């Protein structure tokens, strides 16, 4: 749900409720006394006019199979949660969510120095763990040759890390592009080679949303220009890495 004046592409009014301008209207239509947060993602049943879920992990699993009969076979056959990897994926999900997906928010929302430092140290320890896994993995994906749920859940945070979390949430011990070579390679592989990731990632909209909606962190609503480009090319590296590689070759 957006105002018509928002300039980003890939954003449009709700076709079911064309008069709605805010997500809160969907929540309040379900329960006029609702006093919780208006969060996304939101899975909405247009036939019954009911909210099904606003929990991302639940929606993710629902989408694996619930709509297979409506999909072309090549998409219905995709299995992001294969039986042989269920245990590994669940274990990865646990620390990825608590220390990375939610870790950036715990860092950015901290009101005390001690709480911030505790959260940001845990975040970077978890990024180090993901980096070590990817560096030792046959790749190109988190668990080998096929995309799994672990790729999807980690991507949403890593893709936003350099453009937003590094500066806006003070998660600046390192950035992805210069501090985590395996994560950086994995991120670019997903973005540039898998259209499902690239076509659903709008870096400018991501930056605008965070910087203009968190007024406690950014009262003036100024959106930083960098880093530019928002994501490097598939085989591109930052200048320092290029220089180091050049020296090594010679």
PDB file of N, CA and C in Angstrom, residues 14 41 43 45 52 55-56 76 81 105 113 119 130 137-139 146-147 152 179 185 202 208 215-216 227 230 245:
ATOM      1  N   UNK A  14      -3.492  -1.289  -4.437  1.00  0.00           N
ATOM      2  CA  UNK A  14      -4.093  -2.595  -4.187  1.00  0.00           C
ATOM      3  C   UNK A  14      -5.260  -2.778  -5.168  1.00  0.00           C
ATOM      4  N   UNK A  41       5.554  -9.121   5.456  1.00  0.00           N
ATOM      5  CA  UNK A  41       4.603  -9.444   4.393  1.00  0.00           C
ATOM      6  C   UNK A  41       3.222  -9.790   4.944  1.00  0.00           C
ATOM      7  N   UNK A  43      -0.212 -12.072   3.775  1.00  0.00           N
ATOM      8  CA  UNK A  43      -0.912 -12.963   2.843  1.00  0.00           C
ATOM      9  C   UNK A  43      -2.411 -12.767   3.045  1.00  0.00           C
ATOM     10  N   UNK A  45      -6.429 -13.404   1.624  1.00  0.00           N
ATOM     11  CA  UNK A  45      -7.345 -14.235   0.843  1.00  0.00           C
ATOM     12  C   UNK A  45      -8.402 -13.328   0.221  1.00  0.00           C
ATOM     13  N   UNK A  52      -4.661 -14.000   6.045  1.00  0.00           N
ATOM     14  CA  UNK A  52      -4.297 -15.385   6.352  1.00  0.00           C
ATOM     15  C   UNK A  52      -3.138 -15.414   7.338  1.00  0.00           C
ATOM     16  N   UNK A  55       3.144 -13.584   9.153  1.00  0.00           N
ATOM     17  CA  UNK A  55       4.404 -14.144   9.630  1.00  0.00           C
ATOM     18  C   UNK A  55       5.176 -14.691   8.427  1.00  0.00           C
ATOM     19  N   UNK A  56       6.326 -14.098   8.143  1.00  0.00           N
ATOM     20  CA  UNK A  56       7.058 -14.423   6.924  1.00  0.00           C
ATOM     21  C   UNK A  56       7.442 -15.898   6.827  1.00  0.00           C
ATOM     22  N   UNK A  76       6.284 -25.490 -10.023  1.00  0.00           N
ATOM     23  CA  UNK A  76       5.680 -26.356  -9.015  1.00  0.00           C
ATOM     24  C   UNK A  76       6.672 -27.401  -8.519  1.00  0.00           C
ATOM     25  N   UNK A  81      12.749 -26.842   0.395  1.00  0.00           N
ATOM     26  CA  UNK A  81      12.890 -27.468   1.711  1.00  0.00           C
ATOM     27  C   UNK A  81      12.977 -28.990   1.538  1.00  0.00           C
ATOM     28  N   UNK A 105      18.094  -5.396  13.148  1.00  0.00           N
ATOM     29  CA  UNK A 105      17.089  -4.559  13.807  1.00  0.00           C
ATOM     30  C   UNK A 105      17.433  -4.354  15.283  1.00  0.00           C
ATOM     31  N   UNK A 113      24.204   2.089  24.519  1.00  0.00           N
ATOM     32  CA  UNK A 113      25.455   1.673  23.902  1.00  0.00           C
ATOM     33  C   UNK A 113      25.744   0.195  24.151  1.00  0.00           C
ATOM     34  N   UNK A 119      24.423  -6.509  20.403  1.00  0.00           N
ATOM     35  CA  UNK A 119      23.694  -6.961  19.211  1.00  0.00           C
ATOM     36  C   UNK A 119      24.573  -6.954  17.973  1.00  0.00           C
ATOM     37  N   UNK A 130      28.294 -17.491   8.518  1.00  0.00           N
ATOM     38  CA  UNK A 130      27.753 -17.707   7.171  1.00  0.00           C
ATOM     39  C   UNK A 130      28.866 -17.650   6.132  1.00  0.00           C
ATOM     40  N   UNK A 137      31.667 -24.362   1.104  1.00  0.00           N
ATOM     41  CA  UNK A 137      30.595 -25.055   0.399  1.00  0.00           C
ATOM     42  C   UNK A 137      30.926 -25.189  -1.077  1.00  0.00           C
ATOM     43  N   UNK A 138      30.496 -26.287  -1.711  1.00  0.00           N
ATOM     44  CA  UNK A 138      30.725 -26.427  -3.160  1.00  0.00           C
ATOM     45  C   UNK A 138      29.974 -25.380  -3.975  1.00  0.00           C
ATOM     46  N   UNK A 139      28.902 -24.840  -3.387  1.00  0.00           N
ATOM     47  CA  UNK A 139      28.147 -23.764  -4.030  1.00  0.00           C
ATOM     48  C   UNK A 139      27.448 -24.201  -5.303  1.00  0.00           C
ATOM     49  N   UNK A 146      21.522 -26.362  -5.570  1.00  0.00           N
ATOM     50  CA  UNK A 146      20.121 -25.953  -5.687  1.00  0.00           C
ATOM     51  C   UNK A 146      19.778 -24.903  -4.619  1.00  0.00           C
ATOM     52  N   UNK A 147      18.958 -23.945  -5.025  1.00  0.00           N
ATOM     53  CA  UNK A 147      18.491 -22.926  -4.095  1.00  0.00           C
ATOM     54  C   UNK A 147      17.587 -23.571  -3.043  1.00  0.00           C
ATOM     55  N   UNK A 152      16.990 -18.040   0.502  1.00  0.00           N
ATOM     56  CA  UNK A 152      15.934 -17.023   0.488  1.00  0.00           C
ATOM     57  C   UNK A 152      15.966 -16.191   1.771  1.00  0.00           C
ATOM     58  N   UNK A 179      34.263  -6.952   2.899  1.00  0.00           N
ATOM     59  CA  UNK A 179      34.622  -7.699   4.092  1.00  0.00           C
ATOM     60  C   UNK A 179      34.266  -9.170   4.091  1.00  0.00           C
ATOM     61  N   UNK A 185      30.122 -12.979  -3.221  1.00  0.00           N
ATOM     62  CA  UNK A 185      30.000 -13.770  -4.444  1.00  0.00           C
ATOM     63  C   UNK A 185      28.648 -14.461  -4.510  1.00  0.00           C
ATOM     64  N   UNK A 202      14.343  -3.918  -5.284  1.00  0.00           N
ATOM     65  CA  UNK A 202      14.400  -2.532  -5.734  1.00  0.00           C
ATOM     66  C   UNK A 202      15.207  -1.745  -4.708  1.00  0.00           C
ATOM     67  N   UNK A 208      14.829   4.265   0.379  1.00  0.00           N
ATOM     68  CA  UNK A 208      13.849   5.303   0.694  1.00  0.00           C
ATOM     69  C   UNK A 208      12.960   4.903   1.868  1.00  0.00           C
ATOM     70  N   UNK A 215      12.056   7.918  11.585  1.00  0.00           N
ATOM     71  CA  UNK A 215      12.392   9.312  11.880  1.00  0.00           C
ATOM     72  C   UNK A 215      13.190   9.472  13.176  1.00  0.00           C
ATOM     73  N   UNK A 216      13.090   8.509  14.075  1.00  0.00           N
ATOM     74  CA  UNK A 216      13.916   8.598  15.286  1.00  0.00           C
ATOM     75  C   UNK A 216      15.398   8.456  14.931  1.00  0.00           C
ATOM     76  N   UNK A 227      25.901   3.070  -1.062  1.00  0.00           N
ATOM     77  CA  UNK A 227      27.042   2.881  -1.965  1.00  0.00           C
ATOM     78  C   UNK A 227      26.570   2.755  -3.412  1.00  0.00           C
ATOM     79  N   UNK A 230      24.565   0.076  -6.256  1.00  0.00           N
ATOM     80  CA  UNK A 230      23.942  -0.588  -5.115  1.00  0.00           C
ATOM     81  C   UNK A 230      24.425  -2.021  -4.965  1.00  0.00           C
ATOM     82  N   UNK A 245      44.286  -8.057  -6.129  1.00  0.00           N
ATOM     83  CA  UNK A 245      44.343  -9.162  -7.092  1.00  0.00           C
ATOM     84  C   UNK A 245      45.348  -8.870  -8.191  1.00  0.00           C
TER      85      UNK A 245
END
